[in-house]
Amino acid sequence: CFFFLMIRRPPRSTQSRSSAASDVYKRQGNHFSMYSKRLSAEERSRILKQEFAQLPSDKWNQLTSEDLFSYFDMKLDHAYDRSVGHQIWDRMNKSEEGVSTVDEFIRVYIEAEDVLKTKIENADRYLTDYHRQRKEALTKLEDIRRTEVLNPYGVMEGSTLTVTDIECHNLRNGEYTQGFQPIARFECEGQHAETSAFPYNTDPTWS
């Protein structure tokens, strides 16, 4: 049956109890999303209750972990993965005697389904947005490649070089102090420029 196909695979290790129940279902493939999107919580609850039709009626409200796991063994016709079962069981509310109910199991199961459904939808939105941004970036890059012309230095022709906040420290003024006027000169592709002079200043700053 479909329900027991969904819970038969073991989960990846989990980081916290809050995510454990949803992690049980992370590796169930496309069946999960089709199942959740097609049916309401009430419909899923009704179907899940039908899956427990063979469970003795006295166990429905006095369900132990071993009762639950043994029932899964029987339904699957092989030993049910206890690591998966314990993750589900740990999320269920239990009495002081450590017993629970079938309804509580169904509640936890549906809750985990809904959490996983939300995670899948969020991941789909993220991937869609990522691919859109990547496509836009590639389109812009291709446009630049078609229109830009580089000079021998690998700089795009027509671009502007901006130099700001030039400063020097502890300049040596040589043997003479008179006439000491530091300046900064620039040369780029045959173009020349220089700053104003700072007379007698060994720590000039040009802006």
mmCIF file of C-alpha atoms in Angstrom:
data_model
loop_
_atom_site.group_PDB
_atom_site.id
_atom_site.type_symbol
_atom_site.label_atom_id
_atom_site.label_comp_id
_atom_site.label_asym_id
_atom_site.label_seq_id
_atom_site.Cartn_x
_atom_site.Cartn_y
_atom_site.Cartn_z
ATOM 1 C CA CYS A 1 0.000 0.000 0.000
ATOM 2 C CA PHE A 2 1.114 3.566 -0.644
ATOM 3 C CA PHE A 3 1.396 4.691 2.973
ATOM 4 C CA PHE A 4 3.847 1.990 3.943
ATOM 5 C CA LEU A 5 5.881 2.558 0.807
ATOM 6 C CA MET A 6 6.367 6.110 2.055
ATOM 7 C CA ILE A 7 7.748 5.135 5.454
ATOM 8 C CA ARG A 8 9.897 2.178 4.541
ATOM 9 C CA ARG A 9 13.135 4.003 3.665
ATOM 10 C CA PRO A 10 15.525 5.170 6.386
ATOM 11 C CA PRO A 11 16.176 8.908 6.787
ATOM 12 C CA ARG A 12 19.401 10.826 6.810
ATOM 13 C CA SER A 13 20.792 11.713 10.199
ATOM 14 C CA THR A 14 19.027 14.635 11.828
ATOM 15 C CA GLN A 15 20.379 17.655 13.664
ATOM 16 C CA SER A 16 17.527 18.298 16.063
ATOM 17 C CA ARG A 17 14.349 16.768 17.359
ATOM 18 C CA SER A 18 12.266 19.491 15.737
ATOM 19 C CA SER A 19 13.320 18.356 12.260
ATOM 20 C CA ALA A 20 13.450 14.635 12.924
ATOM 21 C CA ALA A 21 9.910 13.761 11.894
ATOM 22 C CA SER A 22 10.108 15.616 8.602
ATOM 23 C CA ASP A 23 13.511 14.067 7.849
ATOM 24 C CA VAL A 24 11.857 10.658 7.911
ATOM 25 C CA TYR A 25 10.168 11.519 4.639
ATOM 26 C CA LYS A 26 12.895 13.412 2.824
ATOM 27 C CA ARG A 27 13.882 10.560 0.533
ATOM 28 C CA GLN A 28 10.497 9.424 -0.701
ATOM 29 C CA GLY A 29 10.657 10.892 -4.212
ATOM 30 C CA ASN A 30 7.874 12.475 -6.224
ATOM 31 C CA HIS A 31 5.138 10.330 -4.662
ATOM 32 C CA PHE A 32 5.094 12.543 -1.594
ATOM 33 C CA SER A 33 4.450 15.860 -3.314
ATOM 34 C CA MET A 34 1.725 14.376 -5.511
ATOM 35 C CA TYR A 35 0.113 12.818 -2.455
ATOM 36 C CA SER A 36 0.173 15.969 -0.319
ATOM 37 C CA LYS A 37 -1.002 18.363 -3.022
ATOM 38 C CA ARG A 38 -3.899 16.176 -4.058
ATOM 39 C CA LEU A 39 -5.404 15.381 -0.648
ATOM 40 C CA SER A 40 -6.478 17.482 2.324
ATOM 41 C CA ALA A 41 -5.383 16.721 5.886
ATOM 42 C CA GLU A 42 -8.809 15.186 6.596
ATOM 43 C CA GLU A 43 -8.576 12.930 3.564
ATOM 44 C CA ARG A 44 -5.071 11.837 4.456
ATOM 45 C CA SER A 45 -6.172 11.102 8.022
ATOM 46 C CA ARG A 46 -9.016 8.921 6.766
ATOM 47 C CA ILE A 47 -6.694 6.963 4.447
ATOM 48 C CA LEU A 48 -4.116 6.468 7.179
ATOM 49 C CA LYS A 49 -6.758 5.150 9.566
ATOM 50 C CA GLN A 50 -7.735 2.575 6.948
ATOM 51 C CA GLU A 51 -4.134 1.380 6.922
ATOM 52 C CA PHE A 52 -4.508 0.426 10.588
ATOM 53 C CA ALA A 53 -7.658 -1.627 9.985
ATOM 54 C CA GLN A 54 -5.829 -4.849 10.885
ATOM 55 C CA LEU A 55 -4.573 -3.485 14.186
ATOM 56 C CA PRO A 56 -6.579 -4.878 17.139
ATOM 57 C CA SER A 57 -9.095 -2.296 18.373
ATOM 58 C CA ASP A 58 -7.731 -2.405 21.935
ATOM 59 C CA LYS A 59 -4.384 -1.124 20.611
ATOM 60 C CA TRP A 60 -5.781 2.047 19.020
ATOM 61 C CA ASN A 61 -5.766 3.945 22.312
ATOM 62 C CA GLN A 62 -3.067 1.911 24.074
ATOM 63 C CA LEU A 63 -0.342 1.881 21.448
ATOM 64 C CA THR A 64 3.246 1.082 22.429
ATOM 65 C CA SER A 65 6.276 1.555 20.240
ATOM 66 C CA GLU A 66 6.655 -2.191 19.846
ATOM 67 C CA ASP A 67 2.993 -2.526 18.867
ATOM 68 C CA LEU A 68 3.558 0.098 16.187
ATOM 69 C CA PHE A 69 6.801 -1.363 14.891
ATOM 70 C CA SER A 70 5.477 -4.933 14.886
ATOM 71 C CA TYR A 71 2.468 -3.768 12.902
ATOM 72 C CA PHE A 72 4.773 -2.123 10.370
ATOM 73 C CA ASP A 73 6.780 -5.364 10.145
ATOM 74 C CA MET A 74 3.611 -7.215 9.289
ATOM 75 C CA LYS A 75 2.420 -4.678 6.721
ATOM 76 C CA LEU A 76 5.797 -4.466 5.007
ATOM 77 C CA ASP A 77 6.456 -8.207 5.214
ATOM 78 C CA HIS A 78 9.963 -7.581 6.569
ATOM 79 C CA ALA A 79 11.658 -5.940 9.544
ATOM 80 C CA TYR A 80 10.756 -2.254 9.703
ATOM 81 C CA ASP A 81 13.687 0.159 10.117
ATOM 82 C CA ARG A 82 13.646 0.997 13.830
ATOM 83 C CA SER A 83 15.678 4.199 13.405
ATOM 84 C CA VAL A 84 12.851 5.618 11.310
ATOM 85 C CA GLY A 85 10.236 4.387 13.740
ATOM 86 C CA HIS A 86 11.918 5.909 16.778
ATOM 87 C CA GLN A 87 12.054 9.315 15.115
ATOM 88 C CA ILE A 88 8.289 9.174 14.606
ATOM 89 C CA TRP A 89 7.665 7.763 18.081
ATOM 90 C CA ASP A 90 9.774 10.450 19.766
ATOM 91 C CA ARG A 91 7.578 13.136 18.236
ATOM 92 C CA MET A 92 4.354 11.590 19.543
ATOM 93 C CA ASN A 93 2.647 12.625 22.773
ATOM 94 C CA LYS A 94 2.516 9.753 25.245
ATOM 95 C CA SER A 95 0.910 8.981 28.579
ATOM 96 C CA GLU A 96 2.820 8.522 31.820
ATOM 97 C CA GLU A 97 2.867 4.807 31.033
ATOM 98 C CA GLY A 98 4.639 5.535 27.730
ATOM 99 C CA VAL A 99 1.739 4.590 25.474
ATOM 100 C CA SER A 100 0.116 6.616 22.714
ATOM 101 C CA THR A 101 -2.669 6.304 20.148
ATOM 102 C CA VAL A 102 -3.091 5.715 16.451
ATOM 103 C CA ASP A 103 -4.648 9.169 16.116
ATOM 104 C CA GLU A 104 -1.509 10.693 17.638
ATOM 105 C CA PHE A 105 0.686 8.822 15.182
ATOM 106 C CA ILE A 106 -1.450 10.095 12.295
ATOM 107 C CA ARG A 107 -1.236 13.658 13.624
ATOM 108 C CA VAL A 108 2.575 13.531 13.748
ATOM 109 C CA TYR A 109 2.785 11.885 10.338
ATOM 110 C CA ILE A 110 0.603 14.523 8.652
ATOM 111 C CA GLU A 111 2.423 17.321 10.476
ATOM 112 C CA ALA A 112 5.732 16.028 9.139
ATOM 113 C CA GLU A 113 4.269 15.772 5.647
ATOM 114 C CA ASP A 114 3.164 19.394 5.780
ATOM 115 C CA VAL A 115 6.566 20.538 7.023
ATOM 116 C CA LEU A 116 8.274 18.685 4.202
ATOM 117 C CA LYS A 117 5.818 20.032 1.655
ATOM 118 C CA THR A 118 6.658 23.588 2.749
ATOM 119 C CA LYS A 119 10.392 22.861 2.530
ATOM 120 C CA ILE A 120 9.992 21.445 -0.972
ATOM 121 C CA GLU A 121 7.983 24.463 -2.115
ATOM 122 C CA ASN A 122 10.568 26.850 -0.641
ATOM 123 C CA ALA A 123 13.367 24.941 -2.352
ATOM 124 C CA ASP A 124 11.496 25.080 -5.673
ATOM 125 C CA ARG A 125 11.101 28.846 -5.336
ATOM 126 C CA TYR A 126 14.778 29.240 -4.449
ATOM 127 C CA LEU A 127 15.897 27.175 -7.450
ATOM 128 C CA THR A 128 13.576 29.067 -9.782
ATOM 129 C CA ASP A 129 14.939 32.393 -8.545
ATOM 130 C CA TYR A 130 18.526 31.136 -8.751
ATOM 131 C CA HIS A 131 18.130 30.003 -12.374
ATOM 132 C CA ARG A 132 16.448 33.303 -13.281
ATOM 133 C CA GLN A 133 19.292 35.343 -11.789
ATOM 134 C CA ARG A 134 21.898 33.112 -13.425
ATOM 135 C CA LYS A 135 20.230 33.520 -16.806
ATOM 136 C CA GLU A 136 20.121 37.311 -16.389
ATOM 137 C CA ALA A 137 23.812 37.402 -15.411
ATOM 138 C CA LEU A 138 24.821 35.280 -18.406
ATOM 139 C CA THR A 139 22.791 37.499 -20.728
ATOM 140 C CA LYS A 140 24.487 40.639 -19.365
ATOM 141 C CA LEU A 141 27.905 38.997 -19.678
ATOM 142 C CA GLU A 142 27.225 38.076 -23.290
ATOM 143 C CA ASP A 143 26.088 41.633 -24.049
ATOM 144 C CA ILE A 144 29.312 42.999 -22.552
ATOM 145 C CA ARG A 145 31.432 40.579 -24.570
ATOM 146 C CA ARG A 146 29.757 41.692 -27.778
ATOM 147 C CA THR A 147 30.170 45.417 -27.140
ATOM 148 C CA GLU A 148 33.386 45.949 -25.180
ATOM 149 C CA VAL A 149 36.776 46.594 -26.786
ATOM 150 C CA LEU A 150 39.876 46.030 -24.693
ATOM 151 C CA ASN A 151 43.135 47.897 -25.024
ATOM 152 C CA PRO A 152 46.521 46.076 -24.905
ATOM 153 C CA TYR A 153 46.413 46.289 -21.103
ATOM 154 C CA GLY A 154 43.115 44.445 -20.868
ATOM 155 C CA VAL A 155 41.178 47.585 -19.912
ATOM 156 C CA MET A 156 37.929 48.397 -21.697
ATOM 157 C CA GLU A 157 38.281 51.346 -24.052
ATOM 158 C CA GLY A 158 36.273 54.350 -22.983
ATOM 159 C CA SER A 159 36.451 53.400 -19.319
ATOM 160 C CA THR A 160 37.440 55.951 -16.690
ATOM 161 C CA LEU A 161 40.245 55.580 -14.158
ATOM 162 C CA THR A 162 39.547 57.394 -10.900
ATOM 163 C CA VAL A 163 42.249 57.942 -8.269
ATOM 164 C CA THR A 164 41.287 59.413 -4.899
ATOM 165 C CA ASP A 165 42.818 60.044 -1.503
ATOM 166 C CA ILE A 166 46.478 59.800 -2.393
ATOM 167 C CA GLU A 167 48.803 60.234 0.535
ATOM 168 C CA CYS A 168 52.440 59.811 1.456
ATOM 169 C CA HIS A 169 54.244 59.500 4.761
ATOM 170 C CA ASN A 170 57.729 60.305 5.983
ATOM 171 C CA LEU A 171 59.024 61.621 2.682
ATOM 172 C CA ARG A 172 62.736 62.366 2.658
ATOM 173 C CA ASN A 173 63.528 65.968 1.839
ATOM 174 C CA GLY A 174 67.165 65.316 1.076
ATOM 175 C CA GLU A 175 69.897 67.664 2.221
ATOM 176 C CA TYR A 176 67.958 70.840 1.612
ATOM 177 C CA THR A 177 64.652 71.961 3.033
ATOM 178 C CA GLN A 178 64.156 74.949 0.780
ATOM 179 C CA GLY A 179 62.156 74.086 -2.321
ATOM 180 C CA PHE A 180 60.853 70.795 -0.966
ATOM 181 C CA GLN A 181 57.447 70.494 -2.690
ATOM 182 C CA PRO A 182 56.154 66.899 -3.074
ATOM 183 C CA ILE A 183 53.783 66.158 -5.952
ATOM 184 C CA ALA A 184 52.297 62.937 -7.394
ATOM 185 C CA ARG A 185 52.496 62.240 -11.123
ATOM 186 C CA PHE A 186 50.378 59.741 -13.103
ATOM 187 C CA GLU A 187 50.793 58.218 -16.506
ATOM 188 C CA CYS A 188 48.224 56.029 -18.242
ATOM 189 C CA GLU A 189 48.216 55.129 -21.934
ATOM 190 C CA GLY A 190 50.271 58.145 -22.858
ATOM 191 C CA GLN A 191 48.221 60.518 -20.721
ATOM 192 C CA HIS A 192 49.948 62.444 -17.963
ATOM 193 C CA ALA A 193 48.621 64.173 -14.864
ATOM 194 C CA GLU A 194 50.033 65.481 -11.638
ATOM 195 C CA THR A 195 48.735 66.795 -8.353
ATOM 196 C CA SER A 196 49.294 70.184 -6.807
ATOM 197 C CA ALA A 197 52.401 70.654 -4.697
ATOM 198 C CA PHE A 198 52.618 70.618 -0.898
ATOM 199 C CA PRO A 199 55.552 72.838 0.050
ATOM 200 C CA TYR A 200 57.645 71.595 2.983
ATOM 201 C CA ASN A 201 55.226 68.738 3.796
ATOM 202 C CA THR A 202 56.663 65.259 4.386
ATOM 203 C CA ASP A 203 53.170 63.730 4.878
ATOM 204 C CA PRO A 204 51.028 65.169 2.067
ATOM 205 C CA THR A 205 47.523 64.023 1.272
ATOM 206 C CA TRP A 206 45.852 64.768 -2.070
ATOM 207 C CA SER A 207 42.145 64.258 -2.600
#
